[in-house]
Amino acid sequence: MYPTSEVMLADVRSSRHATTTESRLTRSPLAEAVGRVGDRWSLLIVDALLGGPLRFGDLLERVEGLAPNILSQRLKHLEREGVVMARRY
């Protein structure tokens, strides 16, 4: 799916992973973000997407040293976590 998709950051306000008021009070926004994103490659991918949507190949070029299979895995993880969303083009 990803090689023919445009990937963008998701609107976290409408995320299916919305937290309850109680859990929001016990976890800081940074702790929540790190919990969703988690690893180095994912952080670099999110950083690359801060400027706006990118196609798979463009995203691969922006994150130096990242293999296509790892990018695909990380995008699937970030999409499951509600951090990014893919749109076919």
GROMACS .gro file of C-alpha atoms in nm:
model
   89
    1MET     CA    1   0.000   0.000   0.000
    2TYR     CA    2   0.268   0.253   0.089
    3PRO     CA    3   0.465   0.277  -0.237
    4THR     CA    4   0.150   0.415  -0.404
    5SER     CA    5   0.038   0.631  -0.114
    6GLU     CA    6   0.093   0.977   0.021
    7VAL     CA    7   0.166   0.974   0.393
    8MET     CA    8   0.081   1.254   0.633
    9LEU     CA    9   0.057   1.315   1.005
   10ALA     CA   10  -0.283   1.228   1.147
   11ASP     CA   11  -0.503   1.474   1.331
   12VAL     CA   12  -0.443   1.341   1.681
   13ARG     CA   13  -0.753   1.518   1.812
   14SER     CA   14  -0.968   1.276   1.611
   15SER     CA   15  -0.748   0.973   1.673
   16ARG     CA   16  -0.918   0.645   1.758
   17HIS     CA   17  -0.665   0.626   2.041
   18ALA     CA   18  -0.814   0.913   2.238
   19THR     CA   19  -0.736   0.878   2.605
   20THR     CA   20  -0.965   0.919   2.900
   21THR     CA   21  -0.938   1.225   3.119
   22GLU     CA   22  -0.784   1.016   3.397
   23SER     CA   23  -0.508   0.870   3.180
   24ARG     CA   24  -0.439   1.212   3.025
   25LEU     CA   25  -0.369   1.348   3.371
   26THR     CA   26  -0.120   1.072   3.453
   27ARG     CA   27   0.078   1.084   3.124
   28SER     CA   28   0.245   1.392   2.984
   29PRO     CA   29   0.203   1.473   2.613
   30LEU     CA   30   0.567   1.385   2.556
   31ALA     CA   31   0.529   1.048   2.730
   32GLU     CA   32   0.222   0.979   2.517
   33ALA     CA   33   0.408   1.069   2.195
   34VAL     CA   34   0.710   0.856   2.280
   35GLY     CA   35   0.478   0.569   2.370
   36ARG     CA   36   0.314   0.588   2.029
   37VAL     CA   37   0.622   0.657   1.819
   38GLY     CA   38   0.886   0.470   2.014
   39ASP     CA   39   1.201   0.426   1.806
   40ARG     CA   40   1.462   0.627   1.621
   41TRP     CA   41   1.334   0.561   1.269
   42SER     CA   42   0.979   0.650   1.361
   43LEU     CA   43   1.093   0.980   1.514
   44LEU     CA   44   1.286   1.064   1.197
   45ILE     CA   45   0.983   0.974   0.982
   46VAL     CA   46   0.755   1.196   1.190
   47ASP     CA   47   1.011   1.476   1.170
   48ALA     CA   48   1.021   1.446   0.789
   49LEU     CA   49   0.640   1.464   0.775
   50LEU     CA   50   0.616   1.780   0.986
   51GLY     CA   51   0.654   1.986   0.666
   52GLY     CA   52   0.352   1.821   0.504
   53PRO     CA   53   0.248   1.505   0.320
   54LEU     CA   54   0.512   1.310   0.127
   55ARG     CA   55   0.499   1.020  -0.113
   56PHE     CA   56   0.671   0.699  -0.008
   57GLY     CA   57   0.974   0.754  -0.234
   58ASP     CA   58   1.013   1.115  -0.125
   59LEU     CA   59   0.994   1.011   0.239
   60LEU     CA   60   1.254   0.741   0.175
   61GLU     CA   61   1.489   1.005   0.029
   62ARG     CA   62   1.436   1.242   0.323
   63VAL     CA   63   1.528   0.986   0.589
   64GLU     CA   64   1.885   0.901   0.504
   65GLY     CA   65   1.993   0.540   0.559
   66LEU     CA   66   1.640   0.403   0.594
   67ALA     CA   67   1.564   0.085   0.397
   68PRO     CA   68   1.227   0.058   0.216
   69ASN     CA   69   1.117  -0.246   0.419
   70ILE     CA   70   1.188  -0.067   0.749
   71LEU     CA   71   1.003   0.244   0.628
   72SER     CA   72   0.703   0.031   0.538
   73GLN     CA   73   0.708  -0.143   0.880
   74ARG     CA   74   0.741   0.186   1.069
   75LEU     CA   75   0.461   0.349   0.867
   76LYS     CA   76   0.229   0.057   0.941
   77HIS     CA   77   0.311   0.089   1.312
   78LEU     CA   78   0.258   0.467   1.310
   79GLU     CA   79  -0.070   0.426   1.123
   80ARG     CA   80  -0.195   0.168   1.378
   81GLU     CA   81  -0.105   0.413   1.654
   82GLY     CA   82  -0.298   0.691   1.482
   83VAL     CA   83   0.011   0.908   1.428
   84VAL     CA   84   0.010   0.903   1.046
   85MET     CA   85  -0.241   0.820   0.778
   86ALA     CA   86  -0.189   0.706   0.422
   87ARG     CA   87  -0.390   0.827   0.125
   88ARG     CA   88  -0.376   0.658  -0.215
   89TYR     CA   89  -0.280   0.885  -0.504
   0.00000   0.00000   0.00000
